[in-house]
PDB file of C-alpha atoms in Angstrom:
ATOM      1  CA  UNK A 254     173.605  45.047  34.521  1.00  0.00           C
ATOM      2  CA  UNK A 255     172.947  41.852  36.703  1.00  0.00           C
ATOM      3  CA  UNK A 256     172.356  38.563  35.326  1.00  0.00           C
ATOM      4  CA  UNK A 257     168.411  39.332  36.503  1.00  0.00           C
ATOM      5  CA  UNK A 258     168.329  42.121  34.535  1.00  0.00           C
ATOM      6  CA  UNK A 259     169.591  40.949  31.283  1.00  0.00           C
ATOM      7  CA  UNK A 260     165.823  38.482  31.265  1.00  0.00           C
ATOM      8  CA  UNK A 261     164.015  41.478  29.816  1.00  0.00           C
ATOM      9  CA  UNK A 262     166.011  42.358  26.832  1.00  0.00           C
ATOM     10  CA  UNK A 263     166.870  38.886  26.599  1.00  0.00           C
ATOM     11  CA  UNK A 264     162.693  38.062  26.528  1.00  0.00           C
ATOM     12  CA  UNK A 265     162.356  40.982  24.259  1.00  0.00           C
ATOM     13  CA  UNK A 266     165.171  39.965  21.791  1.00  0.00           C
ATOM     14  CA  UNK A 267     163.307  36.282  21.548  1.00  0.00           C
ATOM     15  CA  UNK A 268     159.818  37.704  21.273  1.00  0.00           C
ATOM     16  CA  UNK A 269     161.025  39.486  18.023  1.00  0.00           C
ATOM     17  CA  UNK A 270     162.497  36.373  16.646  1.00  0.00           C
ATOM     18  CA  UNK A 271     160.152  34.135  17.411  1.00  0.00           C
ATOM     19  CA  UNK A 272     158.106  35.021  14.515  1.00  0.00           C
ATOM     20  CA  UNK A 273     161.300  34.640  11.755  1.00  0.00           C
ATOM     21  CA  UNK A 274     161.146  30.755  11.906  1.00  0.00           C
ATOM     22  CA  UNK A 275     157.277  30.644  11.174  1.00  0.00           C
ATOM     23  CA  UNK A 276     158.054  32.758   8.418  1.00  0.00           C
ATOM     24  CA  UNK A 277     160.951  30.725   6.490  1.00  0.00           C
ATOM     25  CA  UNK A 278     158.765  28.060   7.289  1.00  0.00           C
ATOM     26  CA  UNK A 279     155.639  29.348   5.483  1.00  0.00           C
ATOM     27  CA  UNK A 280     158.049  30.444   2.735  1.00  0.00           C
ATOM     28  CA  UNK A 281     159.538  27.248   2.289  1.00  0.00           C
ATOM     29  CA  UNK A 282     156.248  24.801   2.493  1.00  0.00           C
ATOM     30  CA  UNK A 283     153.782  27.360   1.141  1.00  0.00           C
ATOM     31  CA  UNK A 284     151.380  25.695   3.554  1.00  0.00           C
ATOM     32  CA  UNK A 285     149.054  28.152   5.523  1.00  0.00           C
ATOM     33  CA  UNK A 286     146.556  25.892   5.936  1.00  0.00           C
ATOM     34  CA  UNK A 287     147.284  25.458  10.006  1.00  0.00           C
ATOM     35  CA  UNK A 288     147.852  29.217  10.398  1.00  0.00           C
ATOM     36  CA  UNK A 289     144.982  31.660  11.668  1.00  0.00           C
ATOM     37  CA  UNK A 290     143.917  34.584  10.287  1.00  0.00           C
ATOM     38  CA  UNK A 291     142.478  36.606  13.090  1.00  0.00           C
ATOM     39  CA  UNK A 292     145.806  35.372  15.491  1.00  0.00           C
ATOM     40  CA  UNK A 293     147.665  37.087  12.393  1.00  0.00           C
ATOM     41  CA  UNK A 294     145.404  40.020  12.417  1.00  0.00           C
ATOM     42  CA  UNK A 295     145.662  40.891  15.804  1.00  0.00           C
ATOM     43  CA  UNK A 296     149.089  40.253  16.121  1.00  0.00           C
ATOM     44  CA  UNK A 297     149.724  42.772  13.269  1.00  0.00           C
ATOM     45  CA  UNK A 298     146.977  45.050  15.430  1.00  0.00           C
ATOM     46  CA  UNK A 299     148.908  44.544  18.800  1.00  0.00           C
ATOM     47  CA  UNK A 300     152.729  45.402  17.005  1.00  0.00           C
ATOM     48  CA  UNK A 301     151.211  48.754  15.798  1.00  0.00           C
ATOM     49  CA  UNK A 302     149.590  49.401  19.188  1.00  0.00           C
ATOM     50  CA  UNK A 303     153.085  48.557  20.773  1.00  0.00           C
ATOM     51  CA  UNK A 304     154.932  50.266  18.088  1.00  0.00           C
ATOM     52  CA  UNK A 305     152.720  53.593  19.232  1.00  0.00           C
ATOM     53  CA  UNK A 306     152.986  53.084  22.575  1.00  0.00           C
ATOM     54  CA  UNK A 307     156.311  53.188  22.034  1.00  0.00           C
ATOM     55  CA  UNK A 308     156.867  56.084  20.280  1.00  0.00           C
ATOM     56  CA  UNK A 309     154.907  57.532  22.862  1.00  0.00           C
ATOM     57  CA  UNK A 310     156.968  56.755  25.789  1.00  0.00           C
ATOM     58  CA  UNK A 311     159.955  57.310  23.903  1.00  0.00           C
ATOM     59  CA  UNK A 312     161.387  53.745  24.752  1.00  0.00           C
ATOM     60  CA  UNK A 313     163.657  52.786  21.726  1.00  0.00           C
ATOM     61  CA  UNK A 314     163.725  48.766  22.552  1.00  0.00           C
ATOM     62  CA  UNK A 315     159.753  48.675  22.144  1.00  0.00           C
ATOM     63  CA  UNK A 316     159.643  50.717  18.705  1.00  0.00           C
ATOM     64  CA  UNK A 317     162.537  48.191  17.176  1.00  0.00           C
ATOM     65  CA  UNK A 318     161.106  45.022  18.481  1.00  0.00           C
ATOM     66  CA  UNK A 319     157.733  45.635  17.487  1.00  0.00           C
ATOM     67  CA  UNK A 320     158.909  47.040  13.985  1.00  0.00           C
ATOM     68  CA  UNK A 321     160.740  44.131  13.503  1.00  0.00           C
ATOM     69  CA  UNK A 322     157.678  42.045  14.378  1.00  0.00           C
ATOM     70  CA  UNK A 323     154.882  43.806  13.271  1.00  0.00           C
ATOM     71  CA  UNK A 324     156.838  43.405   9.406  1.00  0.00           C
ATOM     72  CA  UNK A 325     157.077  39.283  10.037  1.00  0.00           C
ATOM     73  CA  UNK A 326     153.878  39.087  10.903  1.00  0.00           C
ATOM     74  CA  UNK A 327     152.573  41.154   7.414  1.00  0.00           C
ATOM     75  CA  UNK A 328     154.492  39.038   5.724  1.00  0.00           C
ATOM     76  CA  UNK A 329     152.787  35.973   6.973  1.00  0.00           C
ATOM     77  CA  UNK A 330     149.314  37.552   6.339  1.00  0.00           C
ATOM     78  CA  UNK A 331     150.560  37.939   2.940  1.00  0.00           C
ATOM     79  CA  UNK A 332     151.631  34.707   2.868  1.00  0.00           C
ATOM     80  CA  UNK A 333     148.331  33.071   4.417  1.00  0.00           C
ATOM     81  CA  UNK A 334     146.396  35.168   1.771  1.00  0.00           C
ATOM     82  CA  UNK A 335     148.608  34.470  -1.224  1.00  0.00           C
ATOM     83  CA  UNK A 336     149.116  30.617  -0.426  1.00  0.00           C
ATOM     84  CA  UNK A 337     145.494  30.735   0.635  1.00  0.00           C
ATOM     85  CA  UNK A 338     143.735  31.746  -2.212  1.00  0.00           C
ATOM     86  CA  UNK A 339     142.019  29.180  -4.388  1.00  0.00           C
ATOM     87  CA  UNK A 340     143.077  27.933  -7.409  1.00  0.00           C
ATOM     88  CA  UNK A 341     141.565  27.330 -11.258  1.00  0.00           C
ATOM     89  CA  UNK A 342     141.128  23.850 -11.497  1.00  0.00           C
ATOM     90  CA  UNK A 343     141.886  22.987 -15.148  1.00  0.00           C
TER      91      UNK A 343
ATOM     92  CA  UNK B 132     144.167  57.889  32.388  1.00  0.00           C
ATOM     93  CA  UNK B 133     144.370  59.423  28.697  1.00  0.00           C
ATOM     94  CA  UNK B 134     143.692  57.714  25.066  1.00  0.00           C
ATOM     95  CA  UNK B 135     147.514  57.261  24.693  1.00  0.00           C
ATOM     96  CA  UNK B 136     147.979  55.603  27.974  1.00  0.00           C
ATOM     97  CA  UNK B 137     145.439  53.666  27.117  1.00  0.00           C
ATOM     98  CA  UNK B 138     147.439  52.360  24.122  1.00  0.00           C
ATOM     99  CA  UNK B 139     149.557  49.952  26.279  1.00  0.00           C
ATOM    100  CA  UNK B 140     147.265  48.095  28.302  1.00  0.00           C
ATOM    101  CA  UNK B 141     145.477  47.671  24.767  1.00  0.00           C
ATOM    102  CA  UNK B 142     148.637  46.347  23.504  1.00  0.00           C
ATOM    103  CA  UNK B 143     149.120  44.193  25.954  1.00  0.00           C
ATOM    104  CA  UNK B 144     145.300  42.324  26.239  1.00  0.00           C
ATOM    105  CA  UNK B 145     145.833  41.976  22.239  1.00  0.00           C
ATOM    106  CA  UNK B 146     149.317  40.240  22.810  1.00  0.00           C
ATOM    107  CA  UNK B 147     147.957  38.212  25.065  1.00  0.00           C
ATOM    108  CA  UNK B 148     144.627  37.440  23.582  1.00  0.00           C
ATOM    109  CA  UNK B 149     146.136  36.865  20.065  1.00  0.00           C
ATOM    110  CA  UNK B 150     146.929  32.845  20.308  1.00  0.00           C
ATOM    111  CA  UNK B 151     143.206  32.202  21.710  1.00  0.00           C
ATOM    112  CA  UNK B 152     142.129  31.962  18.267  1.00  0.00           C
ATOM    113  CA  UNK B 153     145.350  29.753  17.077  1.00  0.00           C
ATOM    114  CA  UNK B 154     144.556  27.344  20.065  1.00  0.00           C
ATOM    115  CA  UNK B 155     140.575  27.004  18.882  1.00  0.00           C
ATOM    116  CA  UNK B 156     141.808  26.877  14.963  1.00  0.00           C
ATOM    117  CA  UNK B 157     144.301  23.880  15.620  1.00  0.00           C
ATOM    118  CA  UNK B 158     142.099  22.403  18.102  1.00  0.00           C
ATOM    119  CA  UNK B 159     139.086  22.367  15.710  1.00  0.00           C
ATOM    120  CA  UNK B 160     141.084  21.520  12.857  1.00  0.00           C
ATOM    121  CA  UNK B 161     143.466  19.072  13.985  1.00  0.00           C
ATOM    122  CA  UNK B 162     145.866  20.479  11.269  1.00  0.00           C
ATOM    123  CA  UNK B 163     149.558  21.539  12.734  1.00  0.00           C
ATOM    124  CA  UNK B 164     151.289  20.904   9.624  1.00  0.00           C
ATOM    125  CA  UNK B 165     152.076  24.570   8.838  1.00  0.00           C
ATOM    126  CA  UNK B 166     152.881  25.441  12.438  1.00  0.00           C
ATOM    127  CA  UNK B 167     156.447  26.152  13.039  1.00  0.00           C
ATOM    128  CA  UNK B 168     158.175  23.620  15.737  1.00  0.00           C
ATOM    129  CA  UNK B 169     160.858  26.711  16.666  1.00  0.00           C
ATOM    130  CA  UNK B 170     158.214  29.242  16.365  1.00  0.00           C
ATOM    131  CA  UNK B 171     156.580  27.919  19.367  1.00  0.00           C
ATOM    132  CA  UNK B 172     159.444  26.440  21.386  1.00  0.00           C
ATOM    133  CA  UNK B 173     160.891  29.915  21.017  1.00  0.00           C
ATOM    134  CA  UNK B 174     157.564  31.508  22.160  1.00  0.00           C
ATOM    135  CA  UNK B 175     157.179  29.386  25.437  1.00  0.00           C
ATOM    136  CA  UNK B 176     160.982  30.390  26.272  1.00  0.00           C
ATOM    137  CA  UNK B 177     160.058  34.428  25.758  1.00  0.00           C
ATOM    138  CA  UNK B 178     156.929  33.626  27.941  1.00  0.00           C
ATOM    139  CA  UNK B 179     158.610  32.327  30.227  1.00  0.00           C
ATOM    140  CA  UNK B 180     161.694  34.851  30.343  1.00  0.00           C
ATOM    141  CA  UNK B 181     158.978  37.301  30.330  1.00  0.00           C
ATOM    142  CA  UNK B 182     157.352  35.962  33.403  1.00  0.00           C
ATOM    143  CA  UNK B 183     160.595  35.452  35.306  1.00  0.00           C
ATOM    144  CA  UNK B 184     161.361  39.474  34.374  1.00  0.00           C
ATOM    145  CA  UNK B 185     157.563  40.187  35.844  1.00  0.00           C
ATOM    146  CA  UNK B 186     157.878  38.175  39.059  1.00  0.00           C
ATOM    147  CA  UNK B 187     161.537  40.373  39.185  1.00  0.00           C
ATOM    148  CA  UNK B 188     160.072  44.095  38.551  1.00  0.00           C
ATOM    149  CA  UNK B 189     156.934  42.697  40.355  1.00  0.00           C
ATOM    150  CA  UNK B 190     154.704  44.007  38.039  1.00  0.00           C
ATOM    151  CA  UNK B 191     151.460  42.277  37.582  1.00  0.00           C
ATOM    152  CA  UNK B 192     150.621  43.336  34.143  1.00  0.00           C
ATOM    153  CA  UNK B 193     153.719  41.569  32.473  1.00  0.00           C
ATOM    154  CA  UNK B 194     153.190  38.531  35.128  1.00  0.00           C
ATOM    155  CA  UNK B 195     149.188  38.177  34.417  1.00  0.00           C
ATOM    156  CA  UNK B 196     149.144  38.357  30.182  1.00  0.00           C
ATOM    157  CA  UNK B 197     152.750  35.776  30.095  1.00  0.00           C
ATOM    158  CA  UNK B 198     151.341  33.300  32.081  1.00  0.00           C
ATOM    159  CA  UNK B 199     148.254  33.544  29.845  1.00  0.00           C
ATOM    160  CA  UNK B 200     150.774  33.200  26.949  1.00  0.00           C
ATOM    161  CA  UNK B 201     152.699  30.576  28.131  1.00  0.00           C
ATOM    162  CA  UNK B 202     149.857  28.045  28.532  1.00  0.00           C
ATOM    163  CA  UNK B 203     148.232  28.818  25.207  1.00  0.00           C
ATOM    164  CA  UNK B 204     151.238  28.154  23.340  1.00  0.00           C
ATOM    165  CA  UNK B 205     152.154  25.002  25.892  1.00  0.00           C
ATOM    166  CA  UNK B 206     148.841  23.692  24.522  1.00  0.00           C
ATOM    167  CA  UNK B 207     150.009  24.607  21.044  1.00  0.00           C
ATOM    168  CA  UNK B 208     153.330  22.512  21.321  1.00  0.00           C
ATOM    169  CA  UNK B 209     150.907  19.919  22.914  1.00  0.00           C
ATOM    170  CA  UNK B 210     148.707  19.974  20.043  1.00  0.00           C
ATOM    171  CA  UNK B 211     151.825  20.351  17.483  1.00  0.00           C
ATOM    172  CA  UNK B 212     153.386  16.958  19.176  1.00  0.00           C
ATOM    173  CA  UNK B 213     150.058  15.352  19.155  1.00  0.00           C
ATOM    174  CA  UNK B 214     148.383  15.785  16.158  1.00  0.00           C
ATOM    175  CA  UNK B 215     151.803  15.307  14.156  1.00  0.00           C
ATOM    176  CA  UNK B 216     152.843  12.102  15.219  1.00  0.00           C
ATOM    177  CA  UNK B 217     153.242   9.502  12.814  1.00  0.00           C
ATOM    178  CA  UNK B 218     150.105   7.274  12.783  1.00  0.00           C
ATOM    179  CA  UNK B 219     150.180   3.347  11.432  1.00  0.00           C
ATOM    180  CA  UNK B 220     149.034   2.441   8.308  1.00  0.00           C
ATOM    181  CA  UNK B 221     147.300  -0.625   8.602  1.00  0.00           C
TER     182      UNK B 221
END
């Protein structure tokens, strides 16, 4: 595999991750407040498309990547709806 | 082209499309604070990566939606750098 080569998986392997950060974040903070809900619901959307598309063409790199991101971005709709939701004021 | 072929390209325009809404939230709100720093430094690297791999397979698709992807979250790290700087309190 030439150095060229290795910028696909490399892209792929960062496109997975990128999510993982945003998520210890929102953990840590609790703060959703900056976070949108329809990017979050069509990112979950898009990671099952992928995750079908990949299934369908068989290509093993697409169904773990998008598995793996499609889960991080649940749990950051969970978050955004759990952190979200308003509180009793007593 | 059949319904599961389909799948892909649908993927793809919901990948791409999925920080439009981020980018309007963020500019609208002016509120960054629960927007990860690594989430989108990350993100800018896959885009580019991504591109780079596009430009090398010379495949339009992958080119087209990570250019796309790459200025919407360049605005978002613009955004993140602006509207979190320290202001004075006078």
């Amino acid at each position: 595999m030439t150095y060229l080569e290795c910028i696909g998986p490399l892209a792929a392997l960062l496109t997975t991750c990128s999510f993982m950060p945003q998520v210890y974040r929102t953990w840590k903070t609790r703060s959703t407040e900056s976070l949108s809900w329809t990017m979050l619901c069509i990112a979950v959307a898009a990671a099952f498309l992928w995750l079908s598309y990949g299934v369908y063409v068989q290509d093993l790199i697409i169904i773990i990547s998008n598995s793996i991101m499609g889960v991080l971005q649940m749990i950051l709709l969970y978050f955004k709806f759990k952190f979200s939701a308003p509180t009793l004021k007593v």
